[in-house]
PDB file of C-alpha atoms and ligand atoms in Angstrom:
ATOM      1  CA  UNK A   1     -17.225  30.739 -10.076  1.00 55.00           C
ATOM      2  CA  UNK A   2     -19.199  27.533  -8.815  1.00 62.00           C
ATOM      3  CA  UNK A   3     -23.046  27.772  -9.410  1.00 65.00           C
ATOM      4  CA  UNK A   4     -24.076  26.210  -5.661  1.00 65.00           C
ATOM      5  CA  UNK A   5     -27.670  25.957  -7.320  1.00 66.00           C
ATOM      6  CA  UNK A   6     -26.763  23.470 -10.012  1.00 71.00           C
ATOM      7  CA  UNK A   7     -27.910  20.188  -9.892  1.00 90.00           C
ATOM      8  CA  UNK A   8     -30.043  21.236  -6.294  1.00 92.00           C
ATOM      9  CA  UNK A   9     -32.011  17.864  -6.060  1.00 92.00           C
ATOM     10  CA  UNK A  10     -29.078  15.371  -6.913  1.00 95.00           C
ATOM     11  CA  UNK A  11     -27.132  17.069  -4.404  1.00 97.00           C
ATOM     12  CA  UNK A  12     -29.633  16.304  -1.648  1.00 97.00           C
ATOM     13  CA  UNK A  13     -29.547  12.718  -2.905  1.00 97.00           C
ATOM     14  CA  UNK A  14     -26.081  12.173  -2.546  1.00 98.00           C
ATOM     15  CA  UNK A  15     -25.459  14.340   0.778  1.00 98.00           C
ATOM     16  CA  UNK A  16     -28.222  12.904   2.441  1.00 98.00           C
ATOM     17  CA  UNK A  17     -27.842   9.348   1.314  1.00 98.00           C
ATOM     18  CA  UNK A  18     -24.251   9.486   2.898  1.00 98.00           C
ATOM     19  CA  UNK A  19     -25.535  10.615   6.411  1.00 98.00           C
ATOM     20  CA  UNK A  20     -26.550   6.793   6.800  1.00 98.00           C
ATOM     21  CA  UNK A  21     -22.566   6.192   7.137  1.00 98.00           C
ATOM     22  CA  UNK A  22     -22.582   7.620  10.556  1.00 98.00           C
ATOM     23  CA  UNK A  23     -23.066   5.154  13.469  1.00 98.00           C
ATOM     24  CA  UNK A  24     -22.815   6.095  17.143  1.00 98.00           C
ATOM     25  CA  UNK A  25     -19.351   6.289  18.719  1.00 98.00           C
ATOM     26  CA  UNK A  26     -18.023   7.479  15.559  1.00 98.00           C
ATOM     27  CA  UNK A  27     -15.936  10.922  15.016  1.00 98.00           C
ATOM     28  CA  UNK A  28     -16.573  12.209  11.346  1.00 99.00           C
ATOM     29  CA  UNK A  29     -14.951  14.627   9.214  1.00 98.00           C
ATOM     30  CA  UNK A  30     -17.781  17.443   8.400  1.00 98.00           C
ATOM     31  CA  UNK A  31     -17.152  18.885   4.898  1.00 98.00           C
ATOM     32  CA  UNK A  32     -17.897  22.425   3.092  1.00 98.00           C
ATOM     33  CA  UNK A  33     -20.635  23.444   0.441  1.00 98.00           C
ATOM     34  CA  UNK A  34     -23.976  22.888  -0.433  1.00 97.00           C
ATOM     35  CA  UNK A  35     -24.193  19.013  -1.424  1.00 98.00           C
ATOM     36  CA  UNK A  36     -22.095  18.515   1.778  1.00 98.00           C
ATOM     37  CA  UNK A  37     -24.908  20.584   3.808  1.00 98.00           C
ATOM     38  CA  UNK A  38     -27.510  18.075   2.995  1.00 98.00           C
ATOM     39  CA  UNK A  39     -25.217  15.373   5.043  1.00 98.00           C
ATOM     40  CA  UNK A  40     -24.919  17.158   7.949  1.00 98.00           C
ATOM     41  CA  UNK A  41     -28.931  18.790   8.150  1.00 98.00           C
ATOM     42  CA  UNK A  42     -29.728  14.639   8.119  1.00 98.00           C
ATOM     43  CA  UNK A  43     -27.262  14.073  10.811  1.00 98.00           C
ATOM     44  CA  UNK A  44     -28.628  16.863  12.772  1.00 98.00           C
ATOM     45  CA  UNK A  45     -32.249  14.913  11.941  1.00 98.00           C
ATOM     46  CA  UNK A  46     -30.697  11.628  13.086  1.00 98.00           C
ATOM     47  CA  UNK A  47     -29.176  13.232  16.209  1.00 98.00           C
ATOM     48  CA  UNK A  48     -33.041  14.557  17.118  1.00 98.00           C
ATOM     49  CA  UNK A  49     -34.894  11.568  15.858  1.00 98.00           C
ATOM     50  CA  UNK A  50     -32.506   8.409  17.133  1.00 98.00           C
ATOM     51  CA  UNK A  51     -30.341   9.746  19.102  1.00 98.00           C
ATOM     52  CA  UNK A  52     -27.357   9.294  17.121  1.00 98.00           C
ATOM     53  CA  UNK A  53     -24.449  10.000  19.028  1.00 98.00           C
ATOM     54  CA  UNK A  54     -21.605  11.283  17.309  1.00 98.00           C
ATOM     55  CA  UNK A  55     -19.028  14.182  17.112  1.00 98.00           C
ATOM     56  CA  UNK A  56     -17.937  15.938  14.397  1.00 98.00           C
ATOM     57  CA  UNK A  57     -14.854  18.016  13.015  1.00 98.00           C
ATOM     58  CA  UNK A  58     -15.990  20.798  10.772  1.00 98.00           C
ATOM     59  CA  UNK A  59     -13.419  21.971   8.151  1.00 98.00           C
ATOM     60  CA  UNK A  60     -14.798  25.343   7.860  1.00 98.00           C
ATOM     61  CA  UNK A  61     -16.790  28.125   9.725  1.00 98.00           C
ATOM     62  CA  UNK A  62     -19.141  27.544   7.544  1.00 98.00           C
ATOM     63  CA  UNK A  63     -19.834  23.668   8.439  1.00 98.00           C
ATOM     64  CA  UNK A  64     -19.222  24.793  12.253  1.00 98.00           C
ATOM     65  CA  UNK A  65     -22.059  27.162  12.106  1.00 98.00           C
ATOM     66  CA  UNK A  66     -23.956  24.327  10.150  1.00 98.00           C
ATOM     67  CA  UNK A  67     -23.326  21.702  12.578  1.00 98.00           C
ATOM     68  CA  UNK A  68     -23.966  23.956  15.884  1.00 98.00           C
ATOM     69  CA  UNK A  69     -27.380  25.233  14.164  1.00 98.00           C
ATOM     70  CA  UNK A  70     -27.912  21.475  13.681  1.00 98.00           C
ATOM     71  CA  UNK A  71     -27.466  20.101  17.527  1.00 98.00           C
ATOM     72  CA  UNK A  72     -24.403  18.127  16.444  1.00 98.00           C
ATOM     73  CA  UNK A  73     -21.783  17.884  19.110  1.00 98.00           C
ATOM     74  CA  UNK A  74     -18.204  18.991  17.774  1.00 98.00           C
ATOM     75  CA  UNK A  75     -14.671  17.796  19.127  1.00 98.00           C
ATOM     76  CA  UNK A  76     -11.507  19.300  17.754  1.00 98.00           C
ATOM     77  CA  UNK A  77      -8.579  17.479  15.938  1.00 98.00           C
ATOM     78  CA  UNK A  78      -6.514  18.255  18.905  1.00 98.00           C
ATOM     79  CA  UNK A  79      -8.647  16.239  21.279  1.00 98.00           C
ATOM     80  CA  UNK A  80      -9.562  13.139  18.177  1.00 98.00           C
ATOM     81  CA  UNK A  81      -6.029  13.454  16.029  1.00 98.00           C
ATOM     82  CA  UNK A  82      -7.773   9.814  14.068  1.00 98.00           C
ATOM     83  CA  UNK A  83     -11.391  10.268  12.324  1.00 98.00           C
ATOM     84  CA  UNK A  84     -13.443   7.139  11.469  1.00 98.00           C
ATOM     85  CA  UNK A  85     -14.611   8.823   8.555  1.00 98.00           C
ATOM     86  CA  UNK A  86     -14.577  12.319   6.801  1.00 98.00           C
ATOM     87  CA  UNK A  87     -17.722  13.061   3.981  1.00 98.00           C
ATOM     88  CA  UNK A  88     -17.213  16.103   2.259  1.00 98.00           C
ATOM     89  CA  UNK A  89     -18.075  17.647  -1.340  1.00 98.00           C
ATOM     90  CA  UNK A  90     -15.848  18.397  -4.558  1.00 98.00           C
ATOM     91  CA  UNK A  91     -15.580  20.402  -7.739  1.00 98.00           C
ATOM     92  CA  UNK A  92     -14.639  17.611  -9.963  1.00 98.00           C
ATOM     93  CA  UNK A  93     -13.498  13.653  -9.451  1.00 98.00           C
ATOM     94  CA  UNK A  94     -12.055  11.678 -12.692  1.00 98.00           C
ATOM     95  CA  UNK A  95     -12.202   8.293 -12.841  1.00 96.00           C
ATOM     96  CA  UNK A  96      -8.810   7.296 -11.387  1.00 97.00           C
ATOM     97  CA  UNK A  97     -10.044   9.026  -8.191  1.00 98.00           C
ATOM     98  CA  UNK A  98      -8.564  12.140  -8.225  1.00 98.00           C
ATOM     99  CA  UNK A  99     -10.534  15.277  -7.222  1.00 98.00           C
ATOM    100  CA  UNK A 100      -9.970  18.694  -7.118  1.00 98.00           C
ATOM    101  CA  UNK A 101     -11.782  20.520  -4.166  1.00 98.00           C
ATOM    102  CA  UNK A 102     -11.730  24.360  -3.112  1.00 98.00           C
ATOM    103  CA  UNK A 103     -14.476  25.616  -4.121  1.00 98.00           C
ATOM    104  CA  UNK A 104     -15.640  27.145  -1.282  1.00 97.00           C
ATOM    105  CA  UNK A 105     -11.818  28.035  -0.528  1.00 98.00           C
ATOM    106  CA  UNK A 106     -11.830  25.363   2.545  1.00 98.00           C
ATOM    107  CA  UNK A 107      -9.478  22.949   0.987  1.00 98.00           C
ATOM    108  CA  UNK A 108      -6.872  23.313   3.583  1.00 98.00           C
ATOM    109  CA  UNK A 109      -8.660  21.882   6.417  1.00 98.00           C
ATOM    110  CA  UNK A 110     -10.658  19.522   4.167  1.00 98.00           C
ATOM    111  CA  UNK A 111      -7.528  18.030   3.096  1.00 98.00           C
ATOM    112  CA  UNK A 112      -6.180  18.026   6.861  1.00 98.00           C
ATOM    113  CA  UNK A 113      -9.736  16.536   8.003  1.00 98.00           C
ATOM    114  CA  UNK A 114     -10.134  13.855   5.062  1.00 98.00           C
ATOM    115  CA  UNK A 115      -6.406  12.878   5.758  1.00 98.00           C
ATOM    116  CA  UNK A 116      -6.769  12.259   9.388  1.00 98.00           C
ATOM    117  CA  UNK A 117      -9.578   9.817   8.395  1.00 98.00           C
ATOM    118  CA  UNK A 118      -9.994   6.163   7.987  1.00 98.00           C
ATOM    119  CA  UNK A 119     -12.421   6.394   5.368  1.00 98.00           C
ATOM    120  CA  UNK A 120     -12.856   9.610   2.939  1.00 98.00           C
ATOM    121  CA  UNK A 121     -16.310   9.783   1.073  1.00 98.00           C
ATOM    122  CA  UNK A 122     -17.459  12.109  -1.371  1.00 98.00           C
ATOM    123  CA  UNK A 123     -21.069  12.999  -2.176  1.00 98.00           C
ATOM    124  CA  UNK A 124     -21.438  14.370  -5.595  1.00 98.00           C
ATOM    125  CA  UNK A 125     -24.018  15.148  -8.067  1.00 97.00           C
ATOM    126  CA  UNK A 126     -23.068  13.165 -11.490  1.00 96.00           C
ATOM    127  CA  UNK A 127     -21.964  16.051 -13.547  1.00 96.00           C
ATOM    128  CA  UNK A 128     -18.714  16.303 -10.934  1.00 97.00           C
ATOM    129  CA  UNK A 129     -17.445  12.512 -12.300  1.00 97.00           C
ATOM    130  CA  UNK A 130     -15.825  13.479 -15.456  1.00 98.00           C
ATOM    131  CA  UNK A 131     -12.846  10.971 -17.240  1.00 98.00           C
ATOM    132  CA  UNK A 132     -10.164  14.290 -16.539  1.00 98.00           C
ATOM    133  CA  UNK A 133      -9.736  17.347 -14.431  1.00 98.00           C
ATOM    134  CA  UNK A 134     -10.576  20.305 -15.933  1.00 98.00           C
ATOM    135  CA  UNK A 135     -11.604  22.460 -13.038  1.00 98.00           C
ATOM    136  CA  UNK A 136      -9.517  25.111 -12.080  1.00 98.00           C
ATOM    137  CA  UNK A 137      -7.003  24.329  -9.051  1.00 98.00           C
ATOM    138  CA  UNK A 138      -7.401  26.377  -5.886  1.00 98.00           C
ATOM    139  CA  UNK A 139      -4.508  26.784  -4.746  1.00 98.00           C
ATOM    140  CA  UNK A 140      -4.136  28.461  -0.960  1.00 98.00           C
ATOM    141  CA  UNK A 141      -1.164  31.169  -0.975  1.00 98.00           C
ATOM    142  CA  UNK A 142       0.620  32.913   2.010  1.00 98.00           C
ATOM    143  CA  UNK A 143      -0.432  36.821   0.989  1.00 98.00           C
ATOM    144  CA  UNK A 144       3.222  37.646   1.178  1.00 98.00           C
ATOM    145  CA  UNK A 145       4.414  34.947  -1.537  1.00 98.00           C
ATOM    146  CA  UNK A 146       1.671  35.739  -3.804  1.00 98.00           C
ATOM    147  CA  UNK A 147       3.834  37.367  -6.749  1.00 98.00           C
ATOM    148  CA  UNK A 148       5.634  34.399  -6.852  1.00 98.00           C
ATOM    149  CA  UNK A 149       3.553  31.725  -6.776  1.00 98.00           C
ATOM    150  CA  UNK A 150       1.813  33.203  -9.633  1.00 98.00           C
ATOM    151  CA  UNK A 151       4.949  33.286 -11.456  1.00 98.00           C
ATOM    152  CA  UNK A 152       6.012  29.661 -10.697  1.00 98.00           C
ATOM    153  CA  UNK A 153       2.222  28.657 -11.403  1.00 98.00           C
ATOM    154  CA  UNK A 154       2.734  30.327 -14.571  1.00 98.00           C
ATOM    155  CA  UNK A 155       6.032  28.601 -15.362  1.00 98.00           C
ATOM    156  CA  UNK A 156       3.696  25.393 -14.645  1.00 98.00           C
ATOM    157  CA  UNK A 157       1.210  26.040 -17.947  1.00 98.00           C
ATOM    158  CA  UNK A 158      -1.251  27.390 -15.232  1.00 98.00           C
ATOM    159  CA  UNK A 159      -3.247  30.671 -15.612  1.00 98.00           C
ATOM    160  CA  UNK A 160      -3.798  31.736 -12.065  1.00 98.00           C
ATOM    161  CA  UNK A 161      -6.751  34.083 -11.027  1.00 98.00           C
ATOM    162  CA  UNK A 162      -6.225  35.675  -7.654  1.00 98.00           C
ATOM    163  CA  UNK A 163     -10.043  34.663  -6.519  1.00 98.00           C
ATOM    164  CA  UNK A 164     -11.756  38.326  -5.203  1.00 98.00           C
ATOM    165  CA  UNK A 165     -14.606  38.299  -2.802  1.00 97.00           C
ATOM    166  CA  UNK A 166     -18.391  39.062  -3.731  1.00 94.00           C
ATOM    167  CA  UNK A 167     -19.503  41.636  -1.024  1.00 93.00           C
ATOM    168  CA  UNK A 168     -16.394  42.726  -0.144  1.00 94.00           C
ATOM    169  CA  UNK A 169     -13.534  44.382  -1.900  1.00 96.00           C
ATOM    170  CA  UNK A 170     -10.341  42.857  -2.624  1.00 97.00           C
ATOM    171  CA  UNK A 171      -9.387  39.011  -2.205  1.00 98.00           C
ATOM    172  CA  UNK A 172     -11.370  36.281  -0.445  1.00 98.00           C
ATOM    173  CA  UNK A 173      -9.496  35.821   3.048  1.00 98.00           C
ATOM    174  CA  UNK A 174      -9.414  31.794   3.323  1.00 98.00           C
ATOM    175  CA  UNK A 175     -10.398  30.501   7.712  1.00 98.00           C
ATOM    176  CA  UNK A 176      -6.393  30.574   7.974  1.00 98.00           C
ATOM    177  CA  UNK A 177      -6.215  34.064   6.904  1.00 98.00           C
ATOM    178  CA  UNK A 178      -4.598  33.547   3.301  1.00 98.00           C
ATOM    179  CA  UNK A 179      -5.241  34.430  -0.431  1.00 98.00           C
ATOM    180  CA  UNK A 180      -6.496  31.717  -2.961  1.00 98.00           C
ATOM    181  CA  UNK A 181      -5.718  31.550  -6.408  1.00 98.00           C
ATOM    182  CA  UNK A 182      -7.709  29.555  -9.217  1.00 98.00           C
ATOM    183  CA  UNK A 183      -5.129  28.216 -11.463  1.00 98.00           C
ATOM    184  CA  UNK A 184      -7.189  27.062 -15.011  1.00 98.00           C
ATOM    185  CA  UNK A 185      -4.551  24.015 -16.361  1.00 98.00           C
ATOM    186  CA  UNK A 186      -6.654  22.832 -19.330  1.00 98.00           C
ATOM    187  CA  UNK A 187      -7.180  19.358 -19.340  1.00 98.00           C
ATOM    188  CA  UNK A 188      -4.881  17.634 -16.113  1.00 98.00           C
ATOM    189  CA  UNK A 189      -3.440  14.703 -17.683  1.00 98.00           C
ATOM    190  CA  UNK A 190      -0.965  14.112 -14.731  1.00 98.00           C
ATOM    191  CA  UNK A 191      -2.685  15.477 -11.558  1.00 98.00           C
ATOM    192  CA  UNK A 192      -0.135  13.575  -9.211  1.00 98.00           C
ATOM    193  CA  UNK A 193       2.602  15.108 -10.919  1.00 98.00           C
ATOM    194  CA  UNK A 194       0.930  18.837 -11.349  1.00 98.00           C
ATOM    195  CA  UNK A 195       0.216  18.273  -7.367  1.00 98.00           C
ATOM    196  CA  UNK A 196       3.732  17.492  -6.540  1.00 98.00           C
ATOM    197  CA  UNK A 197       4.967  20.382  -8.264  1.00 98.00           C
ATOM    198  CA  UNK A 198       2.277  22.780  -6.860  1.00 98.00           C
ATOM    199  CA  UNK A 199       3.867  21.684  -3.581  1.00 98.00           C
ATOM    200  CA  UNK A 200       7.164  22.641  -3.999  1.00 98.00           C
ATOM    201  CA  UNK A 201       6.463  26.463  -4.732  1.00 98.00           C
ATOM    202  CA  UNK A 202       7.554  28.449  -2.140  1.00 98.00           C
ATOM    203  CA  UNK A 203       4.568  30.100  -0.267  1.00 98.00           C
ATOM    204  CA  UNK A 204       2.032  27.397  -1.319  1.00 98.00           C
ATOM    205  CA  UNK A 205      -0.253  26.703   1.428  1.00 98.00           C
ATOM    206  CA  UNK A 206      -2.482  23.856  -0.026  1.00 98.00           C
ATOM    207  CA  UNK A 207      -3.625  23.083  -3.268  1.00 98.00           C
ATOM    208  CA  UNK A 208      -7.137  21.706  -4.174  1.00 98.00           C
ATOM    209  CA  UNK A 209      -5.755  18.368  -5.654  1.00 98.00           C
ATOM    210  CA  UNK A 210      -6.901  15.255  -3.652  1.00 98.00           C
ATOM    211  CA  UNK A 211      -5.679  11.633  -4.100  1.00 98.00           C
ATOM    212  CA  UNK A 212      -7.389   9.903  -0.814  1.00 98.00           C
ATOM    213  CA  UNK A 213     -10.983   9.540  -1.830  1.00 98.00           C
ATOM    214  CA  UNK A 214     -12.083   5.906  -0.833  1.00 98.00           C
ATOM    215  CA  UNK A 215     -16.182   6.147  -1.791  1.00 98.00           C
ATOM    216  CA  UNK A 216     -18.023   8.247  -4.391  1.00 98.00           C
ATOM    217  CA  UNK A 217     -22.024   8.581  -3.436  1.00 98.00           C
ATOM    218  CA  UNK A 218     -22.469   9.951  -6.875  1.00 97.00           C
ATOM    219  CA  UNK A 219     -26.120  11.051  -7.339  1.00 96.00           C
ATOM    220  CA  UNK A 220     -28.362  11.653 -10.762  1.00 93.00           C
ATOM    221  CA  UNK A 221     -32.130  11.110 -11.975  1.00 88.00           C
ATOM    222  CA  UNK A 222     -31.498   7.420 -11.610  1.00 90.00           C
ATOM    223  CA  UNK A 223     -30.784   7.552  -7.655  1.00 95.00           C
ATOM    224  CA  UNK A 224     -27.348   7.179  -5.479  1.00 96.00           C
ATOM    225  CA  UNK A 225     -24.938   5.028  -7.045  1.00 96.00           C
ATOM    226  CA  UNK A 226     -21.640   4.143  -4.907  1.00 97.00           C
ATOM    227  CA  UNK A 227     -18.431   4.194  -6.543  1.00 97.00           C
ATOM    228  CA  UNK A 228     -15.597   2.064  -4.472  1.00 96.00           C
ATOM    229  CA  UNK A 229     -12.070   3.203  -5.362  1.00 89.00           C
ATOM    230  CA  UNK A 230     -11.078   0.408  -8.154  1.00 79.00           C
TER     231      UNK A 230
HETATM  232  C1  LIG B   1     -15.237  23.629  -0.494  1.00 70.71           C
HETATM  233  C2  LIG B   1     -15.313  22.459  -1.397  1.00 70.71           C
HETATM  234  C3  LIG B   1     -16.679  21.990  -1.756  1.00 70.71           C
HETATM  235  O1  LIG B   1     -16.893  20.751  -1.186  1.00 70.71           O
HETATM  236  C4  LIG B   1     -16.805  21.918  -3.261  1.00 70.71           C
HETATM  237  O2  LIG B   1     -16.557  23.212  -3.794  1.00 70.71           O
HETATM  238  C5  LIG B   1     -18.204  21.452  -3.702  1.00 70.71           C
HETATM  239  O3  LIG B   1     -19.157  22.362  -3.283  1.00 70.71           O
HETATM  240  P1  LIG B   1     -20.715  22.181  -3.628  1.00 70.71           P
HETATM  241  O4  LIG B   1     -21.145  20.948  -2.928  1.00 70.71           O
HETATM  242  O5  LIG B   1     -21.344  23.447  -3.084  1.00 70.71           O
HETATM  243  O6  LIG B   1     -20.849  22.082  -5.120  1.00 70.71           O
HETATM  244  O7  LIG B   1     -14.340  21.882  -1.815  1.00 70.71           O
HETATM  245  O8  LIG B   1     -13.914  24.077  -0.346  1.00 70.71           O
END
């Protein structure tokens, strides 16, 4: 389980550092989690202070709530199918740009979101850039295929963990009303590969392995350093 408290300050660096993307006219991609959070309070501080004029897609409840408590004026994908840019948090990126993401179990939309955008940027605090994946996938799972994707996760090298809520009994219900599973791999040395085969299990909704990150905003005691996909 993620520590959303780790790292507090370098996580405001990065989220907030990020907000400066957004220009008026634009439609952006709101993420999920706590670095995340710090992007769109700052918008919400940019809408009040400039007049920044933007609308967002949140990829969660959570960053719906966020962005309403925030003044930020939302559109839906239906209405903007093509994003100028999507910011968003992760779990883990390795150095070939690859990132695993799900830790707040909103990888689904995220991936939908950051897909239907020109530009995908991820705001990080430096312990997330690591040379391999070694962060558990979430993987999203159709309640009525669970027993089987476990098995065929299983048949993969995985060890999947059906992920259970905290004040509530039972699993965590993703915003599409589905189970996730945490699926420990070891150390990925072939995410593309492990992704493509996640995919063709039968009752796999979405798993947490992304390969469209354009821009890192990776932050430590030194600052914000961006990271351009090499
Ligand atoms: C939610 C995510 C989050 O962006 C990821 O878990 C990072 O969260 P945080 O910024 O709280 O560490 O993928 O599904």
């Amino acid at each position: 389980m993620k520590d959303v408290s780790a790292n507090a300050d370098a996580k405001r660096l990065a989220g907030e550092a990020a907000a400066e993307l957004v220009k008026s006219g634009m439609v952006v991609g709101l993420g999920t989690g706590s670095t995340v959070a710090w992007t769109i309070k700052r918008l919400g501080e940019r809408v009040k202070e400039e007049g920044l004029d933007f609308l967002g897609i949140p990829t969660s409840f959570q960053a719906e709530n966020l962005a309403i408590a925030c003044g930020i004026r939302l559109t839906t994908l239906n209405s903007h199918p093509v994003l100028d840019l999507a910011i968003d948090g992760a779990d883990q990126v390795d150095q070939n740009f690859f990132v695993i993401k799900g830790g707040g179990a909103a990888h689904t939309r995220e991936k939908v979101v950051s897909c239907s955008a020109k530009r995908f940027v991820i705001v990080a605090d430096e312990s997330k850039y690591v040379p391999k994946l070694t962060w558990p996938v979430p993987v999203e799972v159709l309640p009525f295929a669970l027993r089987l994707v476990e098995r065929r996760l299983s048949d993969l090298g995985g060890k999947p963990v059906l992920r259970l809520g905290k004040m509530k009994d039972g699993p965590v219900i993703t915003d599409n009303g589905n189970f996730v599973v945490d699926v420990d791999f070891g150390v990925i040395e072939d995410p593309k590969g492990l992704a493509a085969r996640i995919c063709g299990i039968p009752g796999v909704v979405e798993h947490g392995i992304f390969d469209n990150l354009d821009e890192l905003y990776l932050a430590g005691k030194g600052g914000v350093e961006r990271i351009g996909r090499s």
